[in-house]
Amino acid sequence: MSNDTNQTAEAIFEKALSIAEKHLEQAVKEGGPLGPYVAVAMIEAAVNTAVDETSHEDVIDMLRDLAAQIEADADEEE
């Protein structure tokens, strides 16, 4: 993939993330004491919707990328 394509994909993802975070914050706030559970339930709902919109394989690849990113961030903090 070219650098321009990577930058475009990253920009699109960042915009999507911004939208998702805004809605997540509202849902957690609305959930009150259930907020942490709402956040986890939204993960499940998001995965189910993503599978419906793409494929199991695409979602698995995206989740693996996310897991690698989380591990890299944890390693940087240590």
mmCIF file of C-alpha atoms in Angstrom:
data_model
loop_
_atom_site.group_PDB
_atom_site.id
_atom_site.type_symbol
_atom_site.label_atom_id
_atom_site.label_comp_id
_atom_site.label_asym_id
_atom_site.label_seq_id
_atom_site.Cartn_x
_atom_site.Cartn_y
_atom_site.Cartn_z
ATOM 1 C CA MET A 1 0.000 0.000 0.000
ATOM 2 C CA SER A 2 1.330 3.425 -0.837
ATOM 3 C CA ASN A 3 2.079 6.016 1.806
ATOM 4 C CA ASP A 4 -0.769 8.227 0.504
ATOM 5 C CA THR A 5 -3.204 5.322 0.789
ATOM 6 C CA ASN A 6 -2.016 4.601 4.334
ATOM 7 C CA GLN A 7 -2.444 8.251 5.316
ATOM 8 C CA THR A 8 -5.924 8.384 3.792
ATOM 9 C CA ALA A 9 -6.975 5.176 5.534
ATOM 10 C CA GLU A 10 -5.573 6.484 8.803
ATOM 11 C CA ALA A 11 -7.431 9.791 8.437
ATOM 12 C CA ILE A 12 -10.686 7.989 7.683
ATOM 13 C CA PHE A 13 -10.212 5.727 10.687
ATOM 14 C CA GLU A 14 -9.413 8.681 12.965
ATOM 15 C CA LYS A 15 -12.637 10.407 11.868
ATOM 16 C CA ALA A 16 -14.615 7.213 12.491
ATOM 17 C CA LEU A 17 -12.956 6.851 15.900
ATOM 18 C CA SER A 18 -13.896 10.408 16.812
ATOM 19 C CA ILE A 19 -17.552 9.734 15.973
ATOM 20 C CA ALA A 20 -17.537 6.459 17.906
ATOM 21 C CA GLU A 21 -15.921 8.024 20.979
ATOM 22 C CA LYS A 22 -18.524 10.796 21.052
ATOM 23 C CA HIS A 23 -21.359 8.274 21.050
ATOM 24 C CA LEU A 24 -19.606 5.990 23.528
ATOM 25 C CA GLU A 25 -19.139 8.842 25.990
ATOM 26 C CA GLN A 26 -22.852 9.661 25.787
ATOM 27 C CA ALA A 27 -23.876 6.007 26.213
ATOM 28 C CA VAL A 28 -21.591 5.525 29.227
ATOM 29 C CA LYS A 29 -22.923 8.728 30.770
ATOM 30 C CA GLU A 30 -26.508 7.604 30.140
ATOM 31 C CA GLY A 31 -25.729 4.221 31.694
ATOM 32 C CA GLY A 32 -24.729 5.831 35.000
ATOM 33 C CA PRO A 33 -23.521 3.068 37.303
ATOM 34 C CA LEU A 34 -23.821 0.617 34.398
ATOM 35 C CA GLY A 35 -21.379 2.720 32.361
ATOM 36 C CA PRO A 36 -18.525 0.183 32.336
ATOM 37 C CA TYR A 37 -20.929 -2.558 31.260
ATOM 38 C CA VAL A 38 -22.357 -0.314 28.563
ATOM 39 C CA ALA A 39 -18.848 0.245 27.203
ATOM 40 C CA VAL A 40 -18.172 -3.501 26.985
ATOM 41 C CA ALA A 41 -21.624 -4.165 25.509
ATOM 42 C CA MET A 42 -20.885 -1.554 22.851
ATOM 43 C CA ILE A 43 -17.769 -3.496 21.891
ATOM 44 C CA GLU A 44 -19.875 -6.587 21.308
ATOM 45 C CA ALA A 45 -22.528 -4.626 19.421
ATOM 46 C CA ALA A 46 -19.840 -2.957 17.299
ATOM 47 C CA VAL A 47 -18.194 -6.272 16.444
ATOM 48 C CA ASN A 48 -21.542 -7.790 15.475
ATOM 49 C CA THR A 49 -22.374 -4.804 13.276
ATOM 50 C CA ALA A 50 -18.916 -4.815 11.689
ATOM 51 C CA VAL A 51 -19.284 -8.507 10.806
ATOM 52 C CA ASP A 52 -22.658 -7.756 9.220
ATOM 53 C CA GLU A 53 -21.103 -4.907 7.205
ATOM 54 C CA THR A 54 -17.886 -6.699 6.180
ATOM 55 C CA SER A 55 -16.895 -10.249 7.046
ATOM 56 C CA HIS A 56 -15.691 -12.321 9.960
ATOM 57 C CA GLU A 57 -12.205 -12.342 8.463
ATOM 58 C CA ASP A 58 -12.052 -8.544 8.092
ATOM 59 C CA VAL A 59 -13.180 -8.020 11.673
ATOM 60 C CA ILE A 60 -10.728 -10.599 12.995
ATOM 61 C CA ASP A 61 -7.891 -8.850 11.122
ATOM 62 C CA MET A 62 -8.949 -5.459 12.517
ATOM 63 C CA LEU A 63 -9.164 -6.849 16.051
ATOM 64 C CA ARG A 64 -5.722 -8.426 15.723
ATOM 65 C CA ASP A 65 -4.342 -5.062 14.598
ATOM 66 C CA LEU A 66 -6.028 -3.396 17.565
ATOM 67 C CA ALA A 67 -4.628 -5.999 19.976
ATOM 68 C CA ALA A 68 -1.121 -5.448 18.583
ATOM 69 C CA GLN A 69 -1.563 -1.707 19.031
ATOM 70 C CA ILE A 70 -2.686 -2.177 22.645
ATOM 71 C CA GLU A 71 0.305 -4.417 23.362
ATOM 72 C CA ALA A 72 2.697 -1.903 21.796
ATOM 73 C CA ASP A 73 1.221 0.902 23.891
ATOM 74 C CA ALA A 74 1.577 -1.217 27.048
ATOM 75 C CA ASP A 75 5.211 -1.990 26.187
ATOM 76 C CA GLU A 76 5.931 1.732 25.752
ATOM 77 C CA GLU A 77 4.480 2.471 29.192
ATOM 78 C CA GLU A 78 6.778 -0.056 30.899
#
